[in-house]
mmCIF file of N, CA and C in Angstrom:
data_model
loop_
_atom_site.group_PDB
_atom_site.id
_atom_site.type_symbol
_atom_site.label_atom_id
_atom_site.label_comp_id
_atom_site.label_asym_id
_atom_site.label_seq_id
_atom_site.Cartn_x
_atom_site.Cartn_y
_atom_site.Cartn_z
ATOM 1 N N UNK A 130 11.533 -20.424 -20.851
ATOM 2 C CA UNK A 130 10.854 -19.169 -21.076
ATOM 3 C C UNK A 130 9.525 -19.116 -20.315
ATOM 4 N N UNK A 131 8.574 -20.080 -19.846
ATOM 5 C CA UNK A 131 7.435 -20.362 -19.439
ATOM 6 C C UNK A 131 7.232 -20.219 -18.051
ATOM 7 N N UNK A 132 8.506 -20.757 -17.831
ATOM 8 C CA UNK A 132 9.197 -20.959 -16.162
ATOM 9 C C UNK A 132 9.438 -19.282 -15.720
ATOM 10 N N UNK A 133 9.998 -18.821 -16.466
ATOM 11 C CA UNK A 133 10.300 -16.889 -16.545
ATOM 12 C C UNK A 133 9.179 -16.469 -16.334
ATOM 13 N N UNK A 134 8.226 -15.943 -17.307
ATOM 14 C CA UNK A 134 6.842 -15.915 -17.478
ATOM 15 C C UNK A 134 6.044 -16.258 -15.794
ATOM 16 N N UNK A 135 6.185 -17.318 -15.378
ATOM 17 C CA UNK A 135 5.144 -17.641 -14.453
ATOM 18 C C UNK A 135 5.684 -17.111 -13.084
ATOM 19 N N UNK A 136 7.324 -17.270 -13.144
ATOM 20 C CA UNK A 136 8.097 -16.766 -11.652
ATOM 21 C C UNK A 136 7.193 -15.241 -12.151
ATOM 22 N N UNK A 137 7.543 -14.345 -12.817
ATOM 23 C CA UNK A 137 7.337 -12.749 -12.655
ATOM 24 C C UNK A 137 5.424 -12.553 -12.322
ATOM 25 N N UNK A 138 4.743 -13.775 -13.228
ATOM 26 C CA UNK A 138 3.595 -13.151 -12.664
ATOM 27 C C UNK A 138 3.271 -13.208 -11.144
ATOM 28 N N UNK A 139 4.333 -14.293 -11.052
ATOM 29 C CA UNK A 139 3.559 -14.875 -9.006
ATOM 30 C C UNK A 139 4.438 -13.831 -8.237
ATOM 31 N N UNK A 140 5.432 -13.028 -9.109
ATOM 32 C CA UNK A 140 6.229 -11.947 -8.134
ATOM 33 C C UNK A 140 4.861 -10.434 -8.148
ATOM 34 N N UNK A 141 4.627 -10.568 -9.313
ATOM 35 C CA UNK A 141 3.535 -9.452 -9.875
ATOM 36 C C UNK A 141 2.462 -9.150 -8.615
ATOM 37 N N UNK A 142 2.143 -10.764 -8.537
ATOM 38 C CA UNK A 142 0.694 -11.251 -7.745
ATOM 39 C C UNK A 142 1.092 -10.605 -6.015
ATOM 40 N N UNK A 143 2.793 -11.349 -5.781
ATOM 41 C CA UNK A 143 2.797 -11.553 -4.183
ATOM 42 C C UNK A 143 3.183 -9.331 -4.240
ATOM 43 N N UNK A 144 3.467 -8.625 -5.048
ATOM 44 C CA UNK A 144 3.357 -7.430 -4.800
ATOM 45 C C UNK A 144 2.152 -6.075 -5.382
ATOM 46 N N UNK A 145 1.209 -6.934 -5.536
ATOM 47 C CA UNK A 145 -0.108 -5.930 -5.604
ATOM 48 C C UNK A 145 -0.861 -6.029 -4.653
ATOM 49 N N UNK A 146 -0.914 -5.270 -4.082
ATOM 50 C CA UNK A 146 -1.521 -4.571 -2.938
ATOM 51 C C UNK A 146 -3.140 -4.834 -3.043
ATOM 52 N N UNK A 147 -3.613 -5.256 -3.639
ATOM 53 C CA UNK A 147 -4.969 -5.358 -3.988
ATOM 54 C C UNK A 147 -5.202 -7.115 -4.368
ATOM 55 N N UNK A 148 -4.523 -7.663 -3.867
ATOM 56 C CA UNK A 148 -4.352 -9.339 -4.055
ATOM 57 C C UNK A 148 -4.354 -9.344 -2.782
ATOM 58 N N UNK A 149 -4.771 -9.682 -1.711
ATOM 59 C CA UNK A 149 -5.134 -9.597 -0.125
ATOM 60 C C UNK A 149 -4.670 -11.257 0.206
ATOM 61 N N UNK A 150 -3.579 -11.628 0.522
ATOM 62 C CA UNK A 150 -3.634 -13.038 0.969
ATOM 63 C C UNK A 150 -3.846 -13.417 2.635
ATOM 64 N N UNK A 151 -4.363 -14.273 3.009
ATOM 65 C CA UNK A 151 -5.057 -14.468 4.282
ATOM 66 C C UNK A 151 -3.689 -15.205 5.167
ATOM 67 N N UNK A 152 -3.598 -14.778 6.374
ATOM 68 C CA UNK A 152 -2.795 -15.624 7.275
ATOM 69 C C UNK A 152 -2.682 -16.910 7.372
ATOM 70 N N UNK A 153 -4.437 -17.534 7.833
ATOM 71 C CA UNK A 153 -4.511 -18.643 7.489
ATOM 72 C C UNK A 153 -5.773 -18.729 6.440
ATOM 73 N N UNK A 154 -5.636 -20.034 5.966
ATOM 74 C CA UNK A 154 -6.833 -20.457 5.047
ATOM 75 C C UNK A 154 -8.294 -19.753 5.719
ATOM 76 N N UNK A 155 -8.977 -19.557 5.001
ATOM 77 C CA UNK A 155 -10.378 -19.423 5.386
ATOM 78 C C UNK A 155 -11.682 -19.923 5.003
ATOM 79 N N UNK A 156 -12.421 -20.736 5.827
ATOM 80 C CA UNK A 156 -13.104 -21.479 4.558
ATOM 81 C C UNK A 156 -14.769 -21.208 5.207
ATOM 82 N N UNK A 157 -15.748 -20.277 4.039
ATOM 83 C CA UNK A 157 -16.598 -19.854 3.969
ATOM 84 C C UNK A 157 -17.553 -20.966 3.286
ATOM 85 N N UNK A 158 -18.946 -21.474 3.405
ATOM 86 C CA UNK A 158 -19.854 -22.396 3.279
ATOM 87 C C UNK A 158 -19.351 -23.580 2.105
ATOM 88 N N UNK A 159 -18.427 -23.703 3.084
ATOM 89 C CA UNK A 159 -17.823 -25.040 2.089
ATOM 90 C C UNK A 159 -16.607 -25.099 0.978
ATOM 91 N N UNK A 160 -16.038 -23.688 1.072
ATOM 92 C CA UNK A 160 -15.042 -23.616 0.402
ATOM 93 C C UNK A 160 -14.077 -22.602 1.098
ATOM 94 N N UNK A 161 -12.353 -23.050 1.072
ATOM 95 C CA UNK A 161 -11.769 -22.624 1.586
ATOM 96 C C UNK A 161 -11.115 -21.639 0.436
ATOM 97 N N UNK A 162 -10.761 -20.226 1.272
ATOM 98 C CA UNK A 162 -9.977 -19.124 0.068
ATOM 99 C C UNK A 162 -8.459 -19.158 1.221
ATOM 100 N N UNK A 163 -7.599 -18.413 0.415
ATOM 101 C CA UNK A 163 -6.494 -18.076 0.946
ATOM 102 C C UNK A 163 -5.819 -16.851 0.553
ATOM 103 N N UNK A 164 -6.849 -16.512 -0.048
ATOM 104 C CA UNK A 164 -6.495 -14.850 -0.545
ATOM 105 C C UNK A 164 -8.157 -13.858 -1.305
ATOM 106 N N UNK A 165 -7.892 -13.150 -1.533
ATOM 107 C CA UNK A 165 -9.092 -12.032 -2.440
ATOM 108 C C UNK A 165 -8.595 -11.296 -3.233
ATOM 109 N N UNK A 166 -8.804 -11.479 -4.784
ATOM 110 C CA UNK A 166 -8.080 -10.591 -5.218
ATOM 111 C C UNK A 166 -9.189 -9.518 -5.930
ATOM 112 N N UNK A 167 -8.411 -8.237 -4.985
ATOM 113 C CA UNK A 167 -9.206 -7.240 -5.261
ATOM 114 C C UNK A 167 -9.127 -6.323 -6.852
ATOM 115 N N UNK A 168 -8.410 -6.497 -7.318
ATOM 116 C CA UNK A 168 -7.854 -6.224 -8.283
ATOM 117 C C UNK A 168 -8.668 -5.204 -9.369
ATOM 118 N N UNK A 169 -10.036 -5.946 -9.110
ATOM 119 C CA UNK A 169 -11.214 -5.352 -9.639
ATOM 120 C C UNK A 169 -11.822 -3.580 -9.795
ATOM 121 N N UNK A 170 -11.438 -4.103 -8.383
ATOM 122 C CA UNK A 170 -11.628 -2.353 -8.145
ATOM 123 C C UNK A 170 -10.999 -1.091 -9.214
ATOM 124 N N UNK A 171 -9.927 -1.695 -9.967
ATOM 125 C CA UNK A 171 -9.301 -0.457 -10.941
ATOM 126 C C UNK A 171 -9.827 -0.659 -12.083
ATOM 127 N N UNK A 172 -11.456 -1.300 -12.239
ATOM 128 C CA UNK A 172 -12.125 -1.138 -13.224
ATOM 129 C C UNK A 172 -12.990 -0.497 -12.833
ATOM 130 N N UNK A 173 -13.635 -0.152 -11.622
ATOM 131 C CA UNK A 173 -14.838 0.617 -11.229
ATOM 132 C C UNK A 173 -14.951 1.949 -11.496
ATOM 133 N N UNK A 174 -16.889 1.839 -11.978
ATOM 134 C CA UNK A 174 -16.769 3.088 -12.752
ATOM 135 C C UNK A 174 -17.596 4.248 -11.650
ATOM 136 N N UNK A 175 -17.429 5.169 -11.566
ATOM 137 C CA UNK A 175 -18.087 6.092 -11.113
ATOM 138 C C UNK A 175 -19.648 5.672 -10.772
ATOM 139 N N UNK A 176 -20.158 5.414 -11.638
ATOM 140 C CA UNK A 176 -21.531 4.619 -11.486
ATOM 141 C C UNK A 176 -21.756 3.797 -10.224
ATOM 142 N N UNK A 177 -20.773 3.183 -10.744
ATOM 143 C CA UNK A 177 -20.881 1.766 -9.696
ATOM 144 C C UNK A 177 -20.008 2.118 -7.924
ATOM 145 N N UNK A 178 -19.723 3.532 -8.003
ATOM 146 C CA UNK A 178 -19.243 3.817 -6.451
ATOM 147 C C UNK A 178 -20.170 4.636 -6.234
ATOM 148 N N UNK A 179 -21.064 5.355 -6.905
ATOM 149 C CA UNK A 179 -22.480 5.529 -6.323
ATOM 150 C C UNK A 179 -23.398 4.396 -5.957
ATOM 151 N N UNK A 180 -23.643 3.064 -6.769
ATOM 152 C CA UNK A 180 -24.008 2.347 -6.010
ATOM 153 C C UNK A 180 -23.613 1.797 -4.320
ATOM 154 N N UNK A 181 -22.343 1.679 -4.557
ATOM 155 C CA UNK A 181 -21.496 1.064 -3.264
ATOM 156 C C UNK A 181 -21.814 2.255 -2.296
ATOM 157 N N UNK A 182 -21.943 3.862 -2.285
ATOM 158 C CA UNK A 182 -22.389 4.553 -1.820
ATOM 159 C C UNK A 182 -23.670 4.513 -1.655
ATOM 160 N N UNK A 183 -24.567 4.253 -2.011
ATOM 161 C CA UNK A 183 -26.251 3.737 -1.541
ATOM 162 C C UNK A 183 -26.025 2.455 -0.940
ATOM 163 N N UNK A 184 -25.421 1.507 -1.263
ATOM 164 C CA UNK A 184 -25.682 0.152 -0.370
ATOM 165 C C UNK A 184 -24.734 0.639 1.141
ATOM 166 N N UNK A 185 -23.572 1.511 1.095
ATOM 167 C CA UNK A 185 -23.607 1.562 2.535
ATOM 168 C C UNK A 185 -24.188 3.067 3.224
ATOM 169 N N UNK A 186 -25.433 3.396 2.966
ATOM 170 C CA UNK A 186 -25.788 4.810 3.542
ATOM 171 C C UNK A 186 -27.329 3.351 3.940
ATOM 172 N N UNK A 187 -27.466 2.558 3.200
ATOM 173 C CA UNK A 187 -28.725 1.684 3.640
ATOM 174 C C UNK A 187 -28.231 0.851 4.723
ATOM 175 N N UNK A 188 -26.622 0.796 5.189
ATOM 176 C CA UNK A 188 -26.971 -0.047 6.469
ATOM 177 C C UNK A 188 -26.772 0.693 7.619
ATOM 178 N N UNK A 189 -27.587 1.951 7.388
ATOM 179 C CA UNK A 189 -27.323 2.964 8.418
ATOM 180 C C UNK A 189 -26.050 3.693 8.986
ATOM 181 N N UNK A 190 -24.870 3.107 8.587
ATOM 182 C CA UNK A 190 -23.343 3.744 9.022
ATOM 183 C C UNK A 190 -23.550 5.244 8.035
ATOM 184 N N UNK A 191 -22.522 5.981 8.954
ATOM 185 C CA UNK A 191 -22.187 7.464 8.530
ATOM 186 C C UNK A 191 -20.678 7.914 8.781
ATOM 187 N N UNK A 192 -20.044 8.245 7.699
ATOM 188 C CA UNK A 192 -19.053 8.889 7.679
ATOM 189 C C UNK A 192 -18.529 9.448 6.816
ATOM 190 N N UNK A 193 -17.558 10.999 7.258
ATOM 191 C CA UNK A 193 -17.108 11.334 6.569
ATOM 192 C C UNK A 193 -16.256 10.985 5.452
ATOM 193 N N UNK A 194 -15.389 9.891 5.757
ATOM 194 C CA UNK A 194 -14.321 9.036 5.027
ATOM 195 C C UNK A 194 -15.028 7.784 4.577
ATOM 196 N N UNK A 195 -15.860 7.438 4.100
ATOM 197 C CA UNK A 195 -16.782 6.155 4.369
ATOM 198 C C UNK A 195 -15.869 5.031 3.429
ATOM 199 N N UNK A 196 -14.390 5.244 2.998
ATOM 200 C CA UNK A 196 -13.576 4.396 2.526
ATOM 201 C C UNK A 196 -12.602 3.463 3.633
ATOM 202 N N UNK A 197 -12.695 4.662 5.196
ATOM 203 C CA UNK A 197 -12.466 4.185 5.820
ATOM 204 C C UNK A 197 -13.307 3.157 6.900
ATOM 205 N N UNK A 198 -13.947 2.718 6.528
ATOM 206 C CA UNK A 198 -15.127 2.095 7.273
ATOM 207 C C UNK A 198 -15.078 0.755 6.879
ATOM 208 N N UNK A 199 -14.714 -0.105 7.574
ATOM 209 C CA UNK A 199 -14.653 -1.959 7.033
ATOM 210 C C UNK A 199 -16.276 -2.085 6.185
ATOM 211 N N UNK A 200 -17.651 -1.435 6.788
ATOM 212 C CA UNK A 200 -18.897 -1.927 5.877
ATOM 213 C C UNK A 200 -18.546 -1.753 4.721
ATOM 214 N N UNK A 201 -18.143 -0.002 4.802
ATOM 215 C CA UNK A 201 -17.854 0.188 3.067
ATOM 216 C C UNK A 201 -16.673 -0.475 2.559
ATOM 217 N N UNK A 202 -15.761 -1.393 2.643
ATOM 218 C CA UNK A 202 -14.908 -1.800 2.070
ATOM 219 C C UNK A 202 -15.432 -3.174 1.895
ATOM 220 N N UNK A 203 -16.128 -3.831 2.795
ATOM 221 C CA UNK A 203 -17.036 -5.196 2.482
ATOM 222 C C UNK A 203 -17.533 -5.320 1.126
ATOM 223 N N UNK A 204 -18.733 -3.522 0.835
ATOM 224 C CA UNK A 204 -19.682 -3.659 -0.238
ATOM 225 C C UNK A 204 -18.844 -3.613 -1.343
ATOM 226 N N UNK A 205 -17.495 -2.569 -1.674
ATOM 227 C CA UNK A 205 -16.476 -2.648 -2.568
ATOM 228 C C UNK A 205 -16.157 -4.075 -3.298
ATOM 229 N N UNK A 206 -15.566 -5.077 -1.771
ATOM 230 C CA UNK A 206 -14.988 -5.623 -2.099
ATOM 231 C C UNK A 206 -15.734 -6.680 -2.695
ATOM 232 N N UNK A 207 -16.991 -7.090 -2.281
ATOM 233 C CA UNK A 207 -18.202 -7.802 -3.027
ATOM 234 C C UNK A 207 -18.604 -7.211 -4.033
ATOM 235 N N UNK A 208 -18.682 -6.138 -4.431
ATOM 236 C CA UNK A 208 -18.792 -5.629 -5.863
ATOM 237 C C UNK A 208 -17.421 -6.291 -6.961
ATOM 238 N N UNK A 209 -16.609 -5.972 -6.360
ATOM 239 C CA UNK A 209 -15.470 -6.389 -7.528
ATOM 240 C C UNK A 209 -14.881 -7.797 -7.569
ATOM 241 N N UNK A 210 -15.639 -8.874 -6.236
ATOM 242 C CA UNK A 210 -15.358 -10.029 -6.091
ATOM 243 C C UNK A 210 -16.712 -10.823 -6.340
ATOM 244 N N UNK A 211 -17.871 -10.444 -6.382
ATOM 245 C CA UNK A 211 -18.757 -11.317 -6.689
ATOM 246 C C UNK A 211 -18.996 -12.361 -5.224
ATOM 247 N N UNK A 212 -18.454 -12.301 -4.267
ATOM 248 C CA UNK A 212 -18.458 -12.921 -3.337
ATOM 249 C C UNK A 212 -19.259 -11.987 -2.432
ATOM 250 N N UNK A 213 -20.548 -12.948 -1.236
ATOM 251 C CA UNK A 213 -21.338 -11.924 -0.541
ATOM 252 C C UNK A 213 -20.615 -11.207 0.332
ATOM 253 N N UNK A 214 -21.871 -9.906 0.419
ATOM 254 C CA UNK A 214 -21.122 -8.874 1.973
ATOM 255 C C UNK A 214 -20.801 -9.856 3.027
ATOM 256 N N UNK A 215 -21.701 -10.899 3.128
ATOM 257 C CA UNK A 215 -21.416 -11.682 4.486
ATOM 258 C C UNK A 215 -20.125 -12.085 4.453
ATOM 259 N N UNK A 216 -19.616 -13.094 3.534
ATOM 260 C CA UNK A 216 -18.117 -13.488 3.510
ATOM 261 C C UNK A 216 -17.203 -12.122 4.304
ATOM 262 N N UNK A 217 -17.243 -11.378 3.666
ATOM 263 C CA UNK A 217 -15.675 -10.376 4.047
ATOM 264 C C UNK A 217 -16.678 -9.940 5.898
ATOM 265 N N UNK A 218 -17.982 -10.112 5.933
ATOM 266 C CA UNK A 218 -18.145 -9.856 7.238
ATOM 267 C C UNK A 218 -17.883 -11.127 8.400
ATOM 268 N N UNK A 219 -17.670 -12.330 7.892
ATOM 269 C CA UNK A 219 -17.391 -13.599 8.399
ATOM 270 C C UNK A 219 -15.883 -13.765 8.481
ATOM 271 N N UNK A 220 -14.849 -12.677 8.260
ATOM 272 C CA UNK A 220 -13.593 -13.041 8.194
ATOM 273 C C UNK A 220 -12.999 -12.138 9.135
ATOM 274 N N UNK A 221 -11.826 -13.072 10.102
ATOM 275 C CA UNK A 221 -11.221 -12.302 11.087
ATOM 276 C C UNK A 221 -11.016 -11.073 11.071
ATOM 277 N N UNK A 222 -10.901 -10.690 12.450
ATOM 278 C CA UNK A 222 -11.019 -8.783 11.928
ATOM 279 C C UNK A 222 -9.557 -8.399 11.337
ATOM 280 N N UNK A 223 -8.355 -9.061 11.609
ATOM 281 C CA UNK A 223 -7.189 -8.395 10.756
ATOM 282 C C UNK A 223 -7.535 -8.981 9.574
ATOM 283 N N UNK A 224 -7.931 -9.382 8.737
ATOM 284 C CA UNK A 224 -7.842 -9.938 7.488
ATOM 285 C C UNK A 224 -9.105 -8.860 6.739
ATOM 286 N N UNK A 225 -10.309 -8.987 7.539
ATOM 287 C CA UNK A 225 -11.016 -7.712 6.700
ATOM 288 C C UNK A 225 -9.880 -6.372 6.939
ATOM 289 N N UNK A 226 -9.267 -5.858 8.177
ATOM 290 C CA UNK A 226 -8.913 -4.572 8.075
ATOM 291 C C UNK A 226 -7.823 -4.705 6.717
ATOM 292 N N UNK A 227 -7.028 -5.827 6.381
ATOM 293 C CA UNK A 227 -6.351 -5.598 5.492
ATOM 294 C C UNK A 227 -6.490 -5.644 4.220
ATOM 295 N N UNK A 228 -8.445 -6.074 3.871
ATOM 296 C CA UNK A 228 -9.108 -5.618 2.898
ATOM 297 C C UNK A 228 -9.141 -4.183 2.959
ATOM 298 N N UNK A 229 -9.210 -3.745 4.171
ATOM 299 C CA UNK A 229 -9.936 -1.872 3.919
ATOM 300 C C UNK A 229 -9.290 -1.237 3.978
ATOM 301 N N UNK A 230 -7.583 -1.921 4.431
ATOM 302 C CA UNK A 230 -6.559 -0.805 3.744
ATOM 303 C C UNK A 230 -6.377 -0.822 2.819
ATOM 304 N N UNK A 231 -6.379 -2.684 2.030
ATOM 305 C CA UNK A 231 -6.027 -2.249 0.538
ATOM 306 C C UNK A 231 -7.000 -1.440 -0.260
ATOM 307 N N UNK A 232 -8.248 -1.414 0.150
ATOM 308 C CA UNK A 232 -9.142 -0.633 -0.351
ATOM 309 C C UNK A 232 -9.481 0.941 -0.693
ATOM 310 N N UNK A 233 -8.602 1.588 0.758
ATOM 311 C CA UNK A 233 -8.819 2.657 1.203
ATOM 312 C C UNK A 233 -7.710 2.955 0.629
ATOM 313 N N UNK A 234 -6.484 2.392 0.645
ATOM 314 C CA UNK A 234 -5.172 2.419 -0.388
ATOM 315 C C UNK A 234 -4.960 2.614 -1.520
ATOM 316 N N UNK A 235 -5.900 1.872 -2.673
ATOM 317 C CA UNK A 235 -6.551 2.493 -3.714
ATOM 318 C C UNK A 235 -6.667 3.827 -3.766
ATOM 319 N N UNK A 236 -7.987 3.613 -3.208
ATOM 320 C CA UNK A 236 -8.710 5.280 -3.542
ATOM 321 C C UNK A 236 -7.797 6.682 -2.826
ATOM 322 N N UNK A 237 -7.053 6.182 -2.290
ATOM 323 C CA UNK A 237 -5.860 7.002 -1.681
ATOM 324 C C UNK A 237 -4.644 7.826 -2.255
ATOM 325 N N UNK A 238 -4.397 6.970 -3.063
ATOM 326 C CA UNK A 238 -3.048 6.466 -3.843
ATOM 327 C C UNK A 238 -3.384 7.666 -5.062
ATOM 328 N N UNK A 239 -1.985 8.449 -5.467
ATOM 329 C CA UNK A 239 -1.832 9.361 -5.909
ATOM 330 C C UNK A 239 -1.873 8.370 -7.888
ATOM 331 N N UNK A 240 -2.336 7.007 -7.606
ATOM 332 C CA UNK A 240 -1.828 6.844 -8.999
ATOM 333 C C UNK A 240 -3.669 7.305 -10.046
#
């Protein structure tokens, strides 16, 4: 029964779109990740995407879509990961873009 249980959550894990796993390992000041799970983000409150909206109008970027913008998906994704802006700015560029689709995917998404 335990064995059941753990296969469905790691099926759960490898199909949420907001669990970002990395090509290869990545290892940021001494510790290696192999994924981000964004997951967080479907707790964020209105509040807190006005913040993420002031932290990226302060690094000078402008846009209309500003979900589509890797900065703004950095500050997101450090909001709901606790991990710095620098990390997701220290990571290959396909691996952030496939933070800022899952990101932009979210806030997209008819759910």
């Amino acid at each position: 029964m335990e064995e059941i249980a753990a296969e469905e959550t790691e099926v759960e894990a490898e199909e949420n779109e907001l669990i970002v796993k990395f090509k290869k390992p990545f290892t940021y000041e001494g510790e290696t990740y192999e994924q981000v799970d964004l997951t967080g983000v479907e707790n964020m409150t209105g509040a807190q995407l006005c913040v993420a909206q002031r932290m990226y109008l302060k690094t000078g970027s402008v846009s209309i879509t500003p979900t589509l913008d890797p900065n703004y998906s950095c500050i997101v994704a450090h909001m709901v990961t606790k991990l710095p802006i620098e990390f997701f700015k220290a990571l290959p560029a396909k691996e952030l873009d496939k933070i800022k689709r899952a990101i932009s995917g979210f806030f997209f998404s008819d759910d």
